[in-house]
Amino acid sequence: MMNAEQYIDSLRRIKHRVFMFGENVDNIVDHPMIRPSINAVAKTYELAHNPVHENLLAADSNLNGKRINRFTHLHQGADDLINKVKMQRLLGQKTAACFQRCVGMDAFNAVDSVTYEMERDLNLEYHRWFRRFLLDIQEKDFVVEGAMTDPKGDRSLRPSKQADPDLFLRIVSREKDGIVVRGAKAHQTGALSAHEILVMPTMAMDEEDAAYAVCFAVPSGTEGITCIYGRQSCDTRKMEGTEIDVGNCRYGGHECLVVFDDLFVPWERVFMCGEYRYTGALVERFAGYHRQSYGGCKVGVGDVLIGAAALAAEYNGAAKASHIRDKLIEMIHLNETLYACGIACSSQGKATASGTYLIDMLLANVCKQNVTRFPYEIARLAEDIAGGLMVTLPSEKDYRHPEIGKYIEKYLKGTAEVPTEQRMRVMRLIENITLGTAAVGYRTESMHGAGSPQAQRIMIGRQADLEQKKSLARIIAGIVD
Ligand code: SF4
Ligand code: FE
């Protein structure tokens, strides 16, 4: 397993084509806006070498028998699924940000079981190719970015009916040695922190959209891939060279629009090519795993936010007020409910035909549906407790100013024993998670990441056996049809 330094060094060897603010970024590793997200991924390497957390961050590979980072592991039992959620909560607590590496892990597990079924049913080599690819990833301990979301253009039209056929990523030609693909993936979490990219179809395809049924992996610096960096609220504060105003200056997450411009993919890295009947299973399983993931990572960030709100109350001298205590209890209740869902869908996991474990799909969808709501309520309560200062606070440069800094020190003090700087730091942290760069992960991603709320409602409707519930009611009520 790589350690954090080796991981960061390994990124220096990748030649990404990246644009930010209309300019090409040459050095992503030392870029002040990008580095915090690399630090967040580095935490997944660091903790794998920490004897206290090793049991969560590492696992025994079923492919080579070696100790590997759990982020490259195929879940071999319900315990693995539970440990995954616990690991994500821990990393959320340590980074208060998106640590980006889960998308690839969720993609491996989904692609593994689906390619097994394709190879079994269709006598194709996809599963063998995929396992060879994954073994290499485990041995190199690489980060793989899972890529599912296509731009999708006009939502009322199928992929092949779009005015521009590239609005869904597609196969443009099949060659002797591989395929050529064109299209884009949007909202790509951790695009610049990853060594490889694993592309999947964005939804269930039918026969006329078979050219869009494609799954493959390529190194993320491959020629033909362009990353366009996504803006986040308050992102340029990271370029100001100050610490307090950023709120969380060490860790962050990022997303990119990733464009694939007639990219060649060799056959041994292609895991689906036109087999549209398997797209539905792949999308559902990947989404299911990622909906489970949110029962871990969002809970960990929630822990930090609840802690920050409690500190803000203390610094304001309001900690003993009964309504404040009640609000903190409500935040904890909501946060632990999300965790309970993450653990529940894991504990009820079952083996797929490939041996890789899959979560309980109904409970995973219930988990994510709650994630589309509870972090918003937790954020609302945190803002309530913090007070308006979290959005009207002067800058750190004013606080450090030789002439006026003393006014901030004097007039923005809360309780006498707490230095004003501590109060400023905690206000900025709450601002960062609820409104700033980390709000991408804690709020909007809670809504739309791993599928928007309606996607879970469709799955809940499909997974719940309403007929069986009706028959239960008939028996109790003594209704004879
Ligand atoms: Fe992992 Fe959460 Fe980020 Fe998704 S949002 S990659 S589950 S930390
Ligand atoms: Fe996500």
mmCIF file of C-alpha atoms in Angstrom, residues 132-446:
data_model
loop_
_atom_site.group_PDB
_atom_site.id
_atom_site.type_symbol
_atom_site.label_atom_id
_atom_site.label_comp_id
_atom_site.label_asym_id
_atom_site.label_seq_id
_atom_site.Cartn_x
_atom_site.Cartn_y
_atom_site.Cartn_z
ATOM 1 C CA ARG A 132 -6.931 -8.179 -14.543
ATOM 2 C CA PHE A 133 -7.374 -4.412 -14.544
ATOM 3 C CA LEU A 134 -8.487 -4.391 -10.895
ATOM 4 C CA LEU A 135 -5.619 -6.612 -9.784
ATOM 5 C CA ASP A 136 -3.219 -4.093 -11.306
ATOM 6 C CA ILE A 137 -5.034 -1.254 -9.482
ATOM 7 C CA GLN A 138 -4.820 -3.159 -6.170
ATOM 8 C CA GLU A 139 -1.110 -3.809 -6.643
ATOM 9 C CA LYS A 140 -0.343 -0.218 -7.572
ATOM 10 C CA ASP A 141 -2.804 1.096 -4.937
ATOM 11 C CA PHE A 142 -4.210 3.599 -7.426
ATOM 12 C CA VAL A 143 -7.154 5.984 -7.132
ATOM 13 C CA VAL A 144 -9.782 5.348 -9.800
ATOM 14 C CA GLU A 145 -12.405 7.922 -10.576
ATOM 15 C CA GLY A 146 -15.777 6.367 -11.377
ATOM 16 C CA ALA A 147 -17.506 8.217 -14.201
ATOM 17 C CA MET A 148 -21.222 7.783 -14.738
ATOM 18 C CA THR A 149 -23.051 11.086 -15.244
ATOM 19 C CA ASP A 150 -23.438 12.183 -18.872
ATOM 20 C CA PRO A 151 -24.423 15.780 -19.740
ATOM 21 C CA LYS A 152 -27.789 14.401 -21.042
ATOM 22 C CA GLY A 153 -28.926 17.470 -23.033
ATOM 23 C CA ASP A 154 -32.723 17.467 -23.510
ATOM 24 C CA ARG A 155 -34.028 15.243 -20.717
ATOM 25 C CA SER A 156 -37.120 14.307 -22.725
ATOM 26 C CA LEU A 157 -35.034 12.645 -25.463
ATOM 27 C CA ARG A 158 -33.202 9.308 -25.535
ATOM 28 C CA PRO A 159 -29.423 9.426 -26.262
ATOM 29 C CA SER A 160 -29.669 8.665 -29.981
ATOM 30 C CA LYS A 161 -32.504 11.222 -30.433
ATOM 31 C CA GLN A 162 -30.542 14.198 -29.081
ATOM 32 C CA ALA A 163 -29.816 17.074 -31.486
ATOM 33 C CA ASP A 164 -26.142 16.474 -30.677
ATOM 34 C CA PRO A 165 -25.380 12.722 -30.436
ATOM 35 C CA ASP A 166 -22.360 13.369 -28.194
ATOM 36 C CA LEU A 167 -24.448 14.559 -25.221
ATOM 37 C CA PHE A 168 -24.226 10.962 -24.027
ATOM 38 C CA LEU A 169 -20.804 9.321 -24.197
ATOM 39 C CA ARG A 170 -20.752 6.837 -27.089
ATOM 40 C CA ILE A 171 -18.759 4.411 -29.172
ATOM 41 C CA VAL A 172 -17.882 6.157 -32.448
ATOM 42 C CA SER A 173 -15.991 3.243 -34.004
ATOM 43 C CA ARG A 174 -14.845 -0.313 -33.343
ATOM 44 C CA GLU A 175 -11.327 -1.116 -34.500
ATOM 45 C CA LYS A 176 -9.256 -4.282 -34.551
ATOM 46 C CA ASP A 177 -7.384 -3.356 -31.337
ATOM 47 C CA GLY A 178 -10.060 -1.442 -29.480
ATOM 48 C CA ILE A 179 -12.763 1.204 -29.651
ATOM 49 C CA VAL A 180 -12.935 4.964 -30.130
ATOM 50 C CA VAL A 181 -15.256 6.902 -27.804
ATOM 51 C CA ARG A 182 -16.539 10.469 -27.719
ATOM 52 C CA GLY A 183 -18.565 12.423 -25.162
ATOM 53 C CA ALA A 184 -18.216 13.869 -21.682
ATOM 54 C CA LYS A 185 -18.840 13.087 -18.042
ATOM 55 C CA ALA A 186 -20.101 15.892 -15.806
ATOM 56 C CA HIS A 187 -19.617 16.586 -12.069
ATOM 57 C CA GLN A 188 -16.585 14.269 -12.037
ATOM 58 C CA THR A 189 -15.609 13.992 -8.387
ATOM 59 C CA GLY A 190 -11.854 13.809 -7.854
ATOM 60 C CA ALA A 191 -10.949 13.913 -11.568
ATOM 61 C CA LEU A 192 -7.500 15.337 -10.808
ATOM 62 C CA SER A 193 -6.781 13.208 -7.748
ATOM 63 C CA ALA A 194 -7.152 9.959 -9.686
ATOM 64 C CA HIS A 195 -4.687 7.802 -11.607
ATOM 65 C CA GLU A 196 -7.335 6.117 -13.737
ATOM 66 C CA ILE A 197 -10.886 6.746 -14.872
ATOM 67 C CA LEU A 198 -13.542 3.997 -15.085
ATOM 68 C CA VAL A 199 -16.399 5.021 -17.367
ATOM 69 C CA MET A 200 -19.897 3.511 -17.123
ATOM 70 C CA PRO A 201 -23.176 4.220 -18.943
ATOM 71 C CA THR A 202 -25.407 6.793 -17.276
ATOM 72 C CA MET A 203 -28.740 4.954 -17.529
ATOM 73 C CA ALA A 204 -30.461 1.831 -18.819
ATOM 74 C CA MET A 205 -30.138 1.768 -22.631
ATOM 75 C CA ASP A 206 -32.266 0.012 -25.225
ATOM 76 C CA GLU A 207 -31.378 -1.441 -28.611
ATOM 77 C CA GLU A 208 -31.406 1.820 -30.537
ATOM 78 C CA ASP A 209 -29.013 3.295 -27.963
ATOM 79 C CA ALA A 210 -26.609 0.328 -27.993
ATOM 80 C CA ALA A 211 -23.726 2.633 -29.035
ATOM 81 C CA TYR A 212 -24.115 4.297 -25.629
ATOM 82 C CA ALA A 213 -23.797 1.027 -23.702
ATOM 83 C CA VAL A 214 -20.099 1.312 -23.002
ATOM 84 C CA CYS A 215 -17.846 0.705 -20.005
ATOM 85 C CA PHE A 216 -14.045 1.047 -20.045
ATOM 86 C CA ALA A 217 -11.021 2.265 -18.098
ATOM 87 C CA VAL A 218 -8.140 4.524 -19.166
ATOM 88 C CA PRO A 219 -5.300 6.287 -17.322
ATOM 89 C CA SER A 220 -6.601 9.728 -16.395
ATOM 90 C CA GLY A 221 -3.766 11.552 -18.161
ATOM 91 C CA THR A 222 -4.455 9.873 -21.522
ATOM 92 C CA GLU A 223 -4.255 12.153 -24.551
ATOM 93 C CA GLY A 224 -7.763 13.023 -25.687
ATOM 94 C CA ILE A 225 -9.075 13.711 -22.166
ATOM 95 C CA THR A 226 -9.610 17.333 -21.099
ATOM 96 C CA CYS A 227 -10.659 18.330 -17.558
ATOM 97 C CA ILE A 228 -12.396 21.668 -16.978
ATOM 98 C CA TYR A 229 -12.345 22.561 -13.286
ATOM 99 C CA GLY A 230 -15.701 23.235 -11.613
ATOM 100 C CA ARG A 231 -16.139 26.383 -9.507
ATOM 101 C CA GLN A 232 -17.307 26.196 -5.906
ATOM 102 C CA SER A 233 -18.766 28.882 -3.717
ATOM 103 C CA CYS A 234 -15.934 30.909 -2.072
ATOM 104 C CA ASP A 235 -13.279 28.862 -3.967
ATOM 105 C CA THR A 236 -10.849 31.752 -4.567
ATOM 106 C CA ARG A 237 -10.465 32.302 -0.833
ATOM 107 C CA LYS A 238 -7.988 29.413 -1.126
ATOM 108 C CA MET A 239 -5.843 31.674 -3.359
ATOM 109 C CA GLU A 240 -5.690 34.538 -0.840
ATOM 110 C CA GLY A 241 -2.927 33.027 1.266
ATOM 111 C CA THR A 242 -4.871 33.282 4.528
ATOM 112 C CA GLU A 243 -6.171 30.468 6.684
ATOM 113 C CA ILE A 244 -9.157 31.495 8.799
ATOM 114 C CA ASP A 245 -11.321 32.762 5.930
ATOM 115 C CA VAL A 246 -11.142 29.387 4.153
ATOM 116 C CA GLY A 247 -12.799 27.641 7.081
ATOM 117 C CA ASN A 248 -11.107 24.316 6.280
ATOM 118 C CA CYS A 249 -7.769 25.165 4.736
ATOM 119 C CA ARG A 250 -6.320 21.653 4.652
ATOM 120 C CA TYR A 251 -9.042 19.569 2.989
ATOM 121 C CA GLY A 252 -11.592 19.904 0.208
ATOM 122 C CA GLY A 253 -13.086 18.169 -2.793
ATOM 123 C CA HIS A 254 -13.394 19.037 -6.455
ATOM 124 C CA GLU A 255 -15.389 18.217 -9.563
ATOM 125 C CA CYS A 256 -14.568 18.616 -13.248
ATOM 126 C CA LEU A 257 -16.294 18.435 -16.583
ATOM 127 C CA VAL A 258 -14.272 15.676 -18.281
ATOM 128 C CA VAL A 259 -14.296 15.592 -22.080
ATOM 129 C CA PHE A 260 -13.343 12.513 -24.137
ATOM 130 C CA ASP A 261 -12.365 13.623 -27.611
ATOM 131 C CA ASP A 262 -12.227 10.579 -29.895
ATOM 132 C CA LEU A 263 -10.319 8.617 -27.309
ATOM 133 C CA PHE A 264 -8.920 5.195 -28.252
ATOM 134 C CA VAL A 265 -9.442 2.402 -25.685
ATOM 135 C CA PRO A 266 -7.698 -0.979 -26.186
ATOM 136 C CA TRP A 267 -9.983 -4.046 -25.970
ATOM 137 C CA GLU A 268 -8.499 -5.396 -22.738
ATOM 138 C CA ARG A 269 -9.720 -2.211 -21.027
ATOM 139 C CA VAL A 270 -13.248 -2.418 -22.429
ATOM 140 C CA PHE A 271 -15.805 -4.015 -20.078
ATOM 141 C CA MET A 272 -19.005 -3.445 -22.048
ATOM 142 C CA CYS A 273 -19.446 -2.573 -25.697
ATOM 143 C CA GLY A 274 -23.015 -2.465 -26.937
ATOM 144 C CA GLU A 275 -24.572 -5.059 -24.552
ATOM 145 C CA TYR A 276 -27.387 -2.675 -23.672
ATOM 146 C CA ARG A 277 -29.374 -5.291 -21.695
ATOM 147 C CA TYR A 278 -26.782 -5.100 -18.887
ATOM 148 C CA THR A 279 -26.744 -1.312 -18.561
ATOM 149 C CA GLY A 280 -29.725 -1.205 -16.159
ATOM 150 C CA ALA A 281 -28.088 -3.609 -13.690
ATOM 151 C CA LEU A 282 -24.784 -1.728 -13.828
ATOM 152 C CA VAL A 283 -26.389 1.667 -13.190
ATOM 153 C CA GLU A 284 -28.627 0.347 -10.384
ATOM 154 C CA ARG A 285 -25.835 -1.458 -8.571
ATOM 155 C CA PHE A 286 -23.360 1.411 -8.829
ATOM 156 C CA ALA A 287 -26.030 3.862 -7.637
ATOM 157 C CA GLY A 288 -26.965 1.477 -4.808
ATOM 158 C CA TYR A 289 -23.381 1.292 -3.559
ATOM 159 C CA HIS A 290 -22.975 5.048 -3.757
ATOM 160 C CA ARG A 291 -26.283 5.612 -1.941
ATOM 161 C CA GLN A 292 -24.893 3.379 0.811
ATOM 162 C CA SER A 293 -21.668 5.439 0.795
ATOM 163 C CA TYR A 294 -23.538 8.585 1.762
ATOM 164 C CA GLY A 295 -24.683 6.867 4.967
ATOM 165 C CA GLY A 296 -20.986 7.075 5.931
ATOM 166 C CA CYS A 297 -19.288 10.158 4.466
ATOM 167 C CA LYS A 298 -22.106 12.658 5.038
ATOM 168 C CA VAL A 299 -22.447 11.410 8.617
ATOM 169 C CA GLY A 300 -18.748 12.032 9.255
ATOM 170 C CA VAL A 301 -18.978 15.593 7.913
ATOM 171 C CA GLY A 302 -22.194 15.968 9.947
ATOM 172 C CA ASP A 303 -20.221 15.012 13.089
ATOM 173 C CA VAL A 304 -17.818 17.899 12.420
ATOM 174 C CA LEU A 305 -20.689 20.315 11.778
ATOM 175 C CA ILE A 306 -22.511 19.305 14.966
ATOM 176 C CA GLY A 307 -19.249 19.732 16.897
ATOM 177 C CA ALA A 308 -18.723 23.170 15.332
ATOM 178 C CA ALA A 309 -22.267 24.250 16.231
ATOM 179 C CA ALA A 310 -21.755 23.109 19.820
ATOM 180 C CA LEU A 311 -18.480 25.080 19.988
ATOM 181 C CA ALA A 312 -20.152 28.167 18.493
ATOM 182 C CA ALA A 313 -22.827 27.952 21.192
ATOM 183 C CA GLU A 314 -20.147 27.721 23.878
ATOM 184 C CA TYR A 315 -18.171 30.651 22.466
ATOM 185 C CA ASN A 316 -21.374 32.708 22.261
ATOM 186 C CA GLY A 317 -22.223 31.868 25.879
ATOM 187 C CA ALA A 318 -25.440 30.136 24.793
ATOM 188 C CA ALA A 319 -24.495 26.497 25.422
ATOM 189 C CA LYS A 320 -26.701 26.095 28.473
ATOM 190 C CA ALA A 321 -29.902 27.398 26.872
ATOM 191 C CA SER A 322 -32.397 24.522 26.683
ATOM 192 C CA HIS A 323 -33.411 25.234 23.084
ATOM 193 C CA ILE A 324 -29.761 25.087 21.971
ATOM 194 C CA ARG A 325 -29.291 21.727 23.664
ATOM 195 C CA ASP A 326 -32.455 20.483 22.042
ATOM 196 C CA LYS A 327 -31.305 21.628 18.594
ATOM 197 C CA LEU A 328 -27.994 19.819 19.043
ATOM 198 C CA ILE A 329 -29.889 16.656 20.044
ATOM 199 C CA GLU A 330 -32.062 16.975 16.942
ATOM 200 C CA MET A 331 -28.932 17.285 14.766
ATOM 201 C CA ILE A 332 -27.449 14.173 16.374
ATOM 202 C CA HIS A 333 -30.706 12.265 15.935
ATOM 203 C CA LEU A 334 -30.848 13.105 12.231
ATOM 204 C CA ASN A 335 -27.186 12.319 11.673
ATOM 205 C CA GLU A 336 -27.342 8.951 13.441
ATOM 206 C CA THR A 337 -30.485 8.058 11.470
ATOM 207 C CA LEU A 338 -28.429 8.402 8.281
ATOM 208 C CA TYR A 339 -25.720 6.201 9.768
ATOM 209 C CA ALA A 340 -28.307 3.617 10.830
ATOM 210 C CA CYS A 341 -29.493 3.411 7.201
ATOM 211 C CA GLY A 342 -25.921 3.016 5.928
ATOM 212 C CA ILE A 343 -25.238 0.202 8.401
ATOM 213 C CA ALA A 344 -28.633 -1.438 7.817
ATOM 214 C CA CYS A 345 -28.311 -1.732 4.025
ATOM 215 C CA SER A 346 -24.803 -3.121 4.540
ATOM 216 C CA SER A 347 -25.746 -5.694 7.167
ATOM 217 C CA GLN A 348 -28.463 -7.055 4.873
ATOM 218 C CA GLY A 349 -26.060 -7.356 1.922
ATOM 219 C CA LYS A 350 -25.967 -10.545 -0.138
ATOM 220 C CA ALA A 351 -23.463 -12.214 -2.462
ATOM 221 C CA THR A 352 -23.907 -11.726 -6.207
ATOM 222 C CA ALA A 353 -23.015 -14.502 -8.678
ATOM 223 C CA SER A 354 -19.395 -13.259 -8.858
ATOM 224 C CA GLY A 355 -19.086 -13.597 -5.063
ATOM 225 C CA THR A 356 -18.904 -9.800 -4.609
ATOM 226 C CA TYR A 357 -21.387 -8.582 -2.003
ATOM 227 C CA LEU A 358 -24.177 -6.173 -2.873
ATOM 228 C CA ILE A 359 -26.055 -4.015 -0.353
ATOM 229 C CA ASP A 360 -29.801 -4.352 0.243
ATOM 230 C CA MET A 361 -31.099 -2.121 -2.540
ATOM 231 C CA LEU A 362 -34.300 -0.965 -0.844
ATOM 232 C CA LEU A 363 -32.495 0.124 2.321
ATOM 233 C CA ALA A 364 -29.673 1.787 0.336
ATOM 234 C CA ASN A 365 -32.242 3.855 -1.529
ATOM 235 C CA VAL A 366 -34.005 4.770 1.715
ATOM 236 C CA CYS A 367 -30.579 5.814 3.061
ATOM 237 C CA LYS A 368 -29.944 8.191 0.170
ATOM 238 C CA GLN A 369 -33.507 9.544 0.193
ATOM 239 C CA ASN A 370 -32.926 10.603 3.798
ATOM 240 C CA VAL A 371 -29.577 12.108 2.779
ATOM 241 C CA THR A 372 -31.453 14.389 0.346
ATOM 242 C CA ARG A 373 -33.178 15.938 3.400
ATOM 243 C CA PHE A 374 -31.404 15.552 6.735
ATOM 244 C CA PRO A 375 -28.110 17.367 5.993
ATOM 245 C CA TYR A 376 -30.220 20.402 4.986
ATOM 246 C CA GLU A 377 -31.985 20.345 8.343
ATOM 247 C CA ILE A 378 -28.703 19.795 10.191
ATOM 248 C CA ALA A 379 -27.201 22.756 8.263
ATOM 249 C CA ARG A 380 -30.275 24.894 9.075
ATOM 250 C CA LEU A 381 -29.926 24.151 12.773
ATOM 251 C CA ALA A 382 -26.164 24.837 12.670
ATOM 252 C CA GLU A 383 -26.852 28.253 11.118
ATOM 253 C CA ASP A 384 -29.534 28.906 13.720
ATOM 254 C CA ILE A 385 -27.107 28.145 16.564
ATOM 255 C CA ALA A 386 -24.111 29.967 15.020
ATOM 256 C CA GLY A 387 -25.888 33.282 14.442
ATOM 257 C CA GLY A 388 -25.442 35.821 11.657
ATOM 258 C CA LEU A 389 -21.769 36.409 12.342
ATOM 259 C CA MET A 390 -20.872 33.381 10.219
ATOM 260 C CA VAL A 391 -21.741 35.419 7.114
ATOM 261 C CA THR A 392 -20.818 38.975 8.174
ATOM 262 C CA LEU A 393 -17.420 38.340 9.740
ATOM 263 C CA PRO A 394 -14.575 40.595 8.496
ATOM 264 C CA SER A 395 -11.575 38.988 6.811
ATOM 265 C CA GLU A 396 -8.519 37.536 8.475
ATOM 266 C CA LYS A 397 -6.425 40.319 6.901
ATOM 267 C CA ASP A 398 -8.525 42.910 8.761
ATOM 268 C CA TYR A 399 -8.171 40.900 11.961
ATOM 269 C CA ARG A 400 -4.356 40.892 11.537
ATOM 270 C CA HIS A 401 -4.269 44.603 10.575
ATOM 271 C CA PRO A 402 -2.072 46.631 12.986
ATOM 272 C CA GLU A 403 -4.580 49.489 13.242
ATOM 273 C CA ILE A 404 -8.076 47.986 13.095
ATOM 274 C CA GLY A 405 -7.450 44.408 14.210
ATOM 275 C CA LYS A 406 -7.989 45.498 17.807
ATOM 276 C CA TYR A 407 -11.577 46.510 17.051
ATOM 277 C CA ILE A 408 -12.385 43.044 15.753
ATOM 278 C CA GLU A 409 -10.680 41.475 18.754
ATOM 279 C CA LYS A 410 -12.700 43.695 21.137
ATOM 280 C CA TYR A 411 -16.140 43.837 19.517
ATOM 281 C CA LEU A 412 -16.444 40.341 18.109
ATOM 282 C CA LYS A 413 -15.604 38.632 21.354
ATOM 283 C CA GLY A 414 -18.187 36.275 22.820
ATOM 284 C CA THR A 415 -17.504 34.870 26.284
ATOM 285 C CA ALA A 416 -14.559 36.607 27.974
ATOM 286 C CA GLU A 417 -12.369 33.507 28.289
ATOM 287 C CA VAL A 418 -12.469 32.522 24.593
ATOM 288 C CA PRO A 419 -10.098 34.362 22.219
ATOM 289 C CA THR A 420 -11.923 36.085 19.335
ATOM 290 C CA GLU A 421 -9.780 34.158 16.853
ATOM 291 C CA GLN A 422 -11.293 30.842 18.011
ATOM 292 C CA ARG A 423 -14.769 32.222 17.514
ATOM 293 C CA MET A 424 -13.830 33.403 14.017
ATOM 294 C CA ARG A 425 -12.388 30.000 13.142
ATOM 295 C CA VAL A 426 -15.478 28.080 14.159
ATOM 296 C CA MET A 427 -17.823 30.532 12.379
ATOM 297 C CA ARG A 428 -15.825 30.137 9.173
ATOM 298 C CA LEU A 429 -15.883 26.353 9.483
ATOM 299 C CA ILE A 430 -19.685 26.384 9.738
ATOM 300 C CA GLU A 431 -19.830 28.768 6.803
ATOM 301 C CA ASN A 432 -17.526 26.471 4.802
ATOM 302 C CA ILE A 433 -19.675 23.367 5.340
ATOM 303 C CA THR A 434 -23.066 25.031 4.916
ATOM 304 C CA LEU A 435 -22.362 27.722 2.293
ATOM 305 C CA GLY A 436 -18.754 27.518 1.126
ATOM 306 C CA THR A 437 -16.622 25.031 -0.812
ATOM 307 C CA ALA A 438 -17.597 22.052 1.376
ATOM 308 C CA ALA A 439 -21.300 22.802 0.843
ATOM 309 C CA VAL A 440 -20.885 21.204 -2.598
ATOM 310 C CA GLY A 441 -20.411 17.888 -0.829
ATOM 311 C CA TYR A 442 -22.573 18.405 2.219
ATOM 312 C CA ARG A 443 -25.609 20.017 0.623
ATOM 313 C CA THR A 444 -26.046 19.924 -3.163
ATOM 314 C CA GLU A 445 -24.267 16.604 -3.496
ATOM 315 C CA SER A 446 -26.507 15.217 -0.747
#
